[in-house]
Amino acid sequence: MDLPLPNLATGSSATGPVIMALPKGRILKELGPVMARAGIVPSADYRDESSRRLRFETNDPSLDVVRVRSFDVATFVAHGAAQIGVCGADVLMEFDYPEIYAPLDLGIGGCRISVAAPVGMVEAEDGSRRSNITVASKYPGIAQKHYASRGIQAEVVHLNGAMELAPALGLSSVIVDLVDTGSTLRANGLVEIEVIAHVTSRLIVNRTALKTRPEEIGGWIERFRAALAA
Ligand code: PRP
């Protein structure tokens, strides 16, 4: 999906520290060792999710990190407000920003985007024998595309969280969501019926920033590449 972006900071500012956008939540812990191997040490309160600060300096004066929601990492980087970032392949699949280049699979944050249905409704919802379906998801684009490719018309209810509630409360017949351990599905009486895609976290960069600050941005890509090889 080609989103028209306002012509604001398109990653072209050649001064000031490089801004790296990192996701809050589960990936933050797994990212720690990769960052350390890349030689990046953010200030101590970066790891403290109760800290209200959003921007943190690092041991390198030419790099600051900002801590935002996973979906927003891609938005900050696509607009060039951050030049580099880490986000899940799920977010890149959903938005498909042309301004983002994703050179490295960091191999962390492994999970999958799946369709889940209420226990007892698995056969009815397997999709093979229906022409339309209602889906609750924070991935409306992925859900639409998935069902369109199967010739099924999907009515997608866009939620930002807690979509596991939707089938039991009559909002949808299935959900499309991230599954890691499966415990959230189990706790809410749902079963995974189809895997749409496997997901890991990617290093992403703003394409314009890579052109205008090639040594700095290219240097960070190489440091992450070396960190993965280490
Ligand atoms: C994700 C996802 C599920 C849960 C799955 O939410 O939306 O709710 O994790 O994990 P599990 O299979 O290990 O139970 P997340 O915790 O990332 O929070 P969010 O709802 O704010 O996106």
Tab-separated table of C-alpha atoms and ligand atoms in Angstrom:
chain	number	residue	atom	x	y	z
A	1	MET	CA	0.000	0.000	0.000
A	2	ASP	CA	1.563	3.318	-1.097
A	3	LEU	CA	0.755	5.831	1.605
A	4	PRO	CA	1.217	9.482	0.712
A	5	LEU	CA	3.559	10.811	3.366
A	6	PRO	CA	3.675	14.474	4.282
A	7	ASN	CA	6.869	16.045	3.028
A	8	LEU	CA	8.310	16.651	6.470
A	9	ALA	CA	11.577	15.203	7.658
A	10	THR	CA	12.323	12.684	4.920
A	11	GLY	CA	15.398	11.425	6.681
A	12	SER	CA	17.497	14.023	4.962
A	13	SER	CA	18.602	16.049	7.961
A	14	ALA	CA	22.351	15.577	7.958
A	15	THR	CA	22.937	17.042	11.402
A	16	GLY	CA	22.285	15.874	14.927
A	17	PRO	CA	22.392	12.359	16.243
A	18	VAL	CA	20.951	9.476	14.274
A	19	ILE	CA	17.617	8.487	15.835
A	20	MET	CA	16.927	4.782	16.273
A	21	ALA	CA	13.280	3.823	16.967
A	22	LEU	CA	12.862	0.702	19.083
A	23	PRO	CA	9.686	-1.154	20.049
A	24	LYS	CA	8.352	-1.307	23.592
A	25	GLY	CA	7.222	-4.612	24.972
A	26	ARG	CA	8.349	-8.139	24.411
A	27	ILE	CA	11.081	-7.462	21.846
A	28	LEU	CA	12.884	-4.999	24.108
A	29	LYS	CA	14.465	-7.775	26.236
A	30	GLU	CA	15.518	-9.937	23.302
A	31	LEU	CA	16.994	-6.905	21.601
A	32	GLY	CA	19.304	-6.153	24.556
A	33	PRO	CA	22.057	-8.661	23.693
A	34	VAL	CA	21.972	-7.737	19.978
A	35	MET	CA	22.358	-4.042	20.862
A	36	ALA	CA	25.194	-4.861	23.248
A	37	ARG	CA	27.028	-6.839	20.548
A	38	ALA	CA	26.537	-3.869	18.208
A	39	GLY	CA	28.206	-1.727	20.892
A	40	ILE	CA	25.082	0.297	21.714
A	41	VAL	CA	24.454	1.015	25.389
A	42	PRO	CA	21.381	3.211	25.979
A	43	SER	CA	21.049	5.113	29.243
A	44	ALA	CA	19.896	2.900	32.111
A	45	ASP	CA	16.230	3.930	32.199
A	46	TYR	CA	15.680	2.781	28.585
A	47	ARG	CA	15.039	-0.734	29.912
A	48	ASP	CA	12.703	0.504	32.624
A	49	GLU	CA	9.283	0.415	30.987
A	50	SER	CA	7.851	2.427	33.860
A	51	SER	CA	10.102	5.357	32.962
A	52	ARG	CA	8.064	8.080	31.288
A	53	ARG	CA	11.010	9.213	29.198
A	54	LEU	CA	10.717	8.360	25.491
A	55	ARG	CA	14.087	9.444	24.119
A	56	PHE	CA	17.371	8.172	25.512
A	57	GLU	CA	20.966	9.017	24.812
A	58	THR	CA	23.424	6.171	24.278
A	59	ASN	CA	27.134	5.631	24.934
A	60	ASP	CA	27.633	7.033	21.408
A	61	PRO	CA	26.848	10.765	21.192
A	62	SER	CA	25.974	10.320	17.519
A	63	LEU	CA	23.069	7.948	18.341
A	64	ASP	CA	19.878	8.434	20.387
A	65	VAL	CA	17.141	5.837	20.784
A	66	VAL	CA	13.399	6.448	21.076
A	67	ARG	CA	11.027	3.866	22.554
A	68	VAL	CA	7.661	3.646	20.775
A	69	ARG	CA	4.969	1.115	19.911
A	70	SER	CA	5.954	-1.494	17.362
A	71	PHE	CA	3.543	-0.132	14.716
A	72	ASP	CA	4.864	3.380	15.303
A	73	VAL	CA	8.494	2.360	14.752
A	74	ALA	CA	7.637	1.908	11.079
A	75	THR	CA	5.799	5.247	10.960
A	76	PHE	CA	8.705	7.164	12.525
A	77	VAL	CA	11.196	5.551	10.129
A	78	ALA	CA	8.990	5.892	7.032
A	79	HIS	CA	8.663	9.625	7.690
A	80	GLY	CA	12.376	10.008	8.411
A	81	ALA	CA	11.705	11.210	11.956
A	82	ALA	CA	13.900	8.262	12.961
A	83	GLN	CA	16.495	7.126	10.467
A	84	ILE	CA	16.793	3.550	11.689
A	85	GLY	CA	14.678	1.180	13.747
A	86	VAL	CA	13.645	-2.316	14.699
A	87	CYS	CA	10.179	-3.700	14.061
A	88	GLY	CA	8.417	-6.957	13.358
A	89	ALA	CA	7.879	-8.252	9.832
A	90	ASP	CA	4.151	-8.181	10.728
A	91	VAL	CA	4.233	-4.376	10.790
A	92	LEU	CA	6.142	-4.196	7.498
A	93	MET	CA	3.631	-6.595	5.908
A	94	GLU	CA	0.701	-4.536	7.120
A	95	PHE	CA	1.973	-1.164	5.884
A	96	ASP	CA	4.433	-1.997	3.096
A	97	TYR	CA	5.984	1.498	3.262
A	98	PRO	CA	8.071	2.150	0.131
A	99	GLU	CA	10.302	4.514	2.154
A	100	ILE	CA	11.502	1.676	4.368
A	101	TYR	CA	14.394	-0.617	3.512
A	102	ALA	CA	14.731	-3.691	5.725
A	103	PRO	CA	18.254	-5.020	5.213
A	104	LEU	CA	18.557	-7.409	8.168
A	105	ASP	CA	16.504	-10.135	9.801
A	106	LEU	CA	17.569	-9.957	13.456
A	107	GLY	CA	16.216	-13.446	14.173
A	108	ILE	CA	14.521	-12.329	17.391
A	109	GLY	CA	10.863	-11.836	18.335
A	110	GLY	CA	9.863	-15.023	16.523
A	111	CYS	CA	6.093	-15.556	16.359
A	112	ARG	CA	3.402	-15.932	13.723
A	113	ILE	CA	0.350	-14.166	12.374
A	114	SER	CA	-2.489	-16.627	12.517
A	115	VAL	CA	-6.211	-17.032	12.151
A	116	ALA	CA	-7.902	-18.279	15.324
A	117	ALA	CA	-11.452	-19.412	15.927
A	118	PRO	CA	-13.451	-20.412	19.011
A	119	VAL	CA	-12.961	-23.983	20.182
A	120	GLY	CA	-15.842	-25.906	18.649
A	121	MET	CA	-16.083	-23.628	15.612
A	122	VAL	CA	-12.884	-24.802	13.949
A	123	GLU	CA	-14.554	-26.738	11.144
A	124	ALA	CA	-17.122	-24.047	10.471
A	125	GLU	CA	-14.460	-21.354	10.272
A	126	ASP	CA	-11.756	-23.111	8.284
A	127	GLY	CA	-12.667	-20.865	5.352
A	128	SER	CA	-12.796	-23.517	2.675
A	129	ARG	CA	-16.562	-23.614	2.501
A	130	ARG	CA	-17.609	-20.022	2.868
A	131	SER	CA	-17.734	-16.920	0.672
A	132	ASN	CA	-17.571	-14.310	3.434
A	133	ILE	CA	-16.323	-13.991	6.974
A	134	THR	CA	-16.070	-11.428	9.757
A	135	VAL	CA	-12.599	-10.930	11.219
A	136	ALA	CA	-11.333	-8.861	14.160
A	137	SER	CA	-7.720	-7.799	13.836
A	138	LYS	CA	-5.109	-5.145	14.398
A	139	TYR	CA	-3.894	-6.153	10.922
A	140	PRO	CA	-6.792	-5.163	8.619
A	141	GLY	CA	-4.533	-5.118	5.544
A	142	ILE	CA	-3.062	-8.569	6.152
A	143	ALA	CA	-6.465	-10.043	7.002
A	144	GLN	CA	-8.110	-8.589	3.865
A	145	LYS	CA	-5.292	-9.767	1.636
A	146	HIS	CA	-5.283	-13.231	3.147
A	147	TYR	CA	-8.975	-13.807	2.560
A	148	ALA	CA	-9.005	-12.046	-0.831
A	149	SER	CA	-6.321	-14.471	-2.025
A	150	ARG	CA	-8.722	-17.277	-1.155
A	151	GLY	CA	-11.712	-15.674	-2.827
A	152	ILE	CA	-13.418	-14.963	0.483
A	153	GLN	CA	-14.873	-11.567	1.204
A	154	ALA	CA	-13.743	-10.456	4.654
A	155	GLU	CA	-15.400	-7.812	6.738
A	156	VAL	CA	-12.611	-6.691	9.053
A	157	VAL	CA	-13.256	-5.001	12.376
A	158	HIS	CA	-10.129	-3.038	13.246
A	159	LEU	CA	-9.141	-3.356	16.920
A	160	ASN	CA	-5.936	-2.236	18.596
A	161	GLY	CA	-5.798	-5.018	21.178
A	162	ALA	CA	-7.815	-7.625	23.076
A	163	MET	CA	-9.219	-9.017	19.834
A	164	GLU	CA	-9.425	-12.421	21.536
A	165	LEU	CA	-12.688	-11.135	23.047
A	166	ALA	CA	-14.311	-10.499	19.680
A	167	PRO	CA	-15.708	-13.939	18.718
A	168	ALA	CA	-17.313	-14.652	22.102
A	169	LEU	CA	-18.932	-11.223	22.132
A	170	GLY	CA	-20.273	-11.555	18.603
A	171	LEU	CA	-18.023	-8.947	17.011
A	172	SER	CA	-16.458	-11.392	14.553
A	173	SER	CA	-16.318	-15.081	13.787
A	174	VAL	CA	-12.503	-15.301	13.750
A	175	ILE	CA	-9.480	-13.189	14.669
A	176	VAL	CA	-6.172	-12.569	12.902
A	177	ASP	CA	-3.470	-11.896	15.460
A	178	LEU	CA	0.078	-12.591	16.592
A	179	VAL	CA	0.600	-15.927	18.294
A	180	ASP	CA	3.727	-16.656	20.276
A	181	THR	CA	3.236	-19.212	23.051
A	182	GLY	CA	-0.476	-19.633	22.289
A	183	SER	CA	-1.410	-18.967	25.906
A	184	THR	CA	-3.550	-15.896	25.133
A	185	LEU	CA	-5.617	-17.936	22.668
A	186	ARG	CA	-6.001	-20.827	25.136
A	187	ALA	CA	-7.001	-18.493	27.956
A	188	ASN	CA	-9.786	-17.120	25.782
A	189	GLY	CA	-11.178	-20.341	24.331
A	190	LEU	CA	-9.661	-19.938	20.875
A	191	VAL	CA	-7.663	-22.281	18.649
A	192	GLU	CA	-5.142	-21.398	15.953
A	193	ILE	CA	-6.557	-22.698	12.673
A	194	GLU	CA	-4.235	-21.252	10.063
A	195	VAL	CA	-0.767	-19.686	10.013
A	196	ILE	CA	-0.646	-16.718	7.626
A	197	ALA	CA	3.032	-15.830	8.085
A	198	HIS	CA	6.009	-16.427	10.348
A	199	VAL	CA	7.403	-13.246	11.842
A	200	THR	CA	10.766	-12.078	13.179
A	201	SER	CA	12.135	-8.610	13.912
A	202	ARG	CA	13.931	-6.645	11.212
A	203	LEU	CA	16.411	-3.791	11.220
A	204	ILE	CA	14.818	-1.064	9.107
A	205	VAL	CA	16.182	2.173	7.682
A	206	ASN	CA	14.765	5.201	5.909
A	207	ARG	CA	15.885	5.005	2.259
A	208	THR	CA	16.477	8.765	1.965
A	209	ALA	CA	18.576	8.814	5.129
A	210	LEU	CA	20.658	5.968	3.749
A	211	LYS	CA	21.347	8.097	0.662
A	212	THR	CA	22.021	11.360	2.498
A	213	ARG	CA	23.947	9.924	5.476
A	214	PRO	CA	25.418	6.793	3.881
A	215	GLU	CA	28.439	6.474	6.152
A	216	GLU	CA	26.522	6.810	9.398
A	217	ILE	CA	23.468	4.732	8.462
A	218	GLY	CA	25.497	2.211	6.481
A	219	GLY	CA	27.854	2.016	9.468
A	220	TRP	CA	25.001	1.098	11.813
A	221	ILE	CA	23.722	-1.557	9.408
A	222	GLU	CA	27.219	-3.073	9.322
A	223	ARG	CA	27.481	-3.009	13.117
A	224	PHE	CA	24.208	-4.925	13.408
A	225	ARG	CA	25.332	-7.324	10.684
A	226	ALA	CA	28.545	-7.999	12.623
A	227	ALA	CA	26.560	-8.358	15.860
A	228	LEU	CA	24.444	-11.082	14.259
A	229	ALA	CA	27.503	-12.890	12.961
A	230	ALA	CA	29.216	-12.738	16.384
B	1	PRP	C1	0.285	-10.175	21.317
B	1	PRP	C2	-0.923	-10.673	20.567
B	1	PRP	C3	-1.561	-11.623	21.538
B	1	PRP	C4	-0.395	-12.136	22.356
B	1	PRP	C5	0.019	-13.501	21.888
B	1	PRP	O1	-0.065	-9.087	22.081
B	1	PRP	O2	-1.757	-9.622	20.150
B	1	PRP	O3	-2.492	-10.951	22.358
B	1	PRP	O4	0.693	-11.250	22.147
B	1	PRP	O5	1.086	-14.036	22.650
B	1	PRP	P1	1.013	-15.516	23.234
B	1	PRP	O6	0.710	-16.441	22.070
B	1	PRP	O7	2.368	-15.778	23.803
B	1	PRP	O8	-0.049	-15.549	24.275
B	1	PRP	P2	1.051	-8.238	22.836
B	1	PRP	O9	1.389	-8.865	24.138
B	1	PRP	O10	2.222	-8.039	21.914
B	1	PRP	O11	0.339	-6.882	23.148
B	1	PRP	P3	-0.637	-5.998	22.283
B	1	PRP	O12	-1.996	-6.600	22.406
B	1	PRP	O13	-0.505	-4.648	22.919
B	1	PRP	O14	-0.154	-5.981	20.853
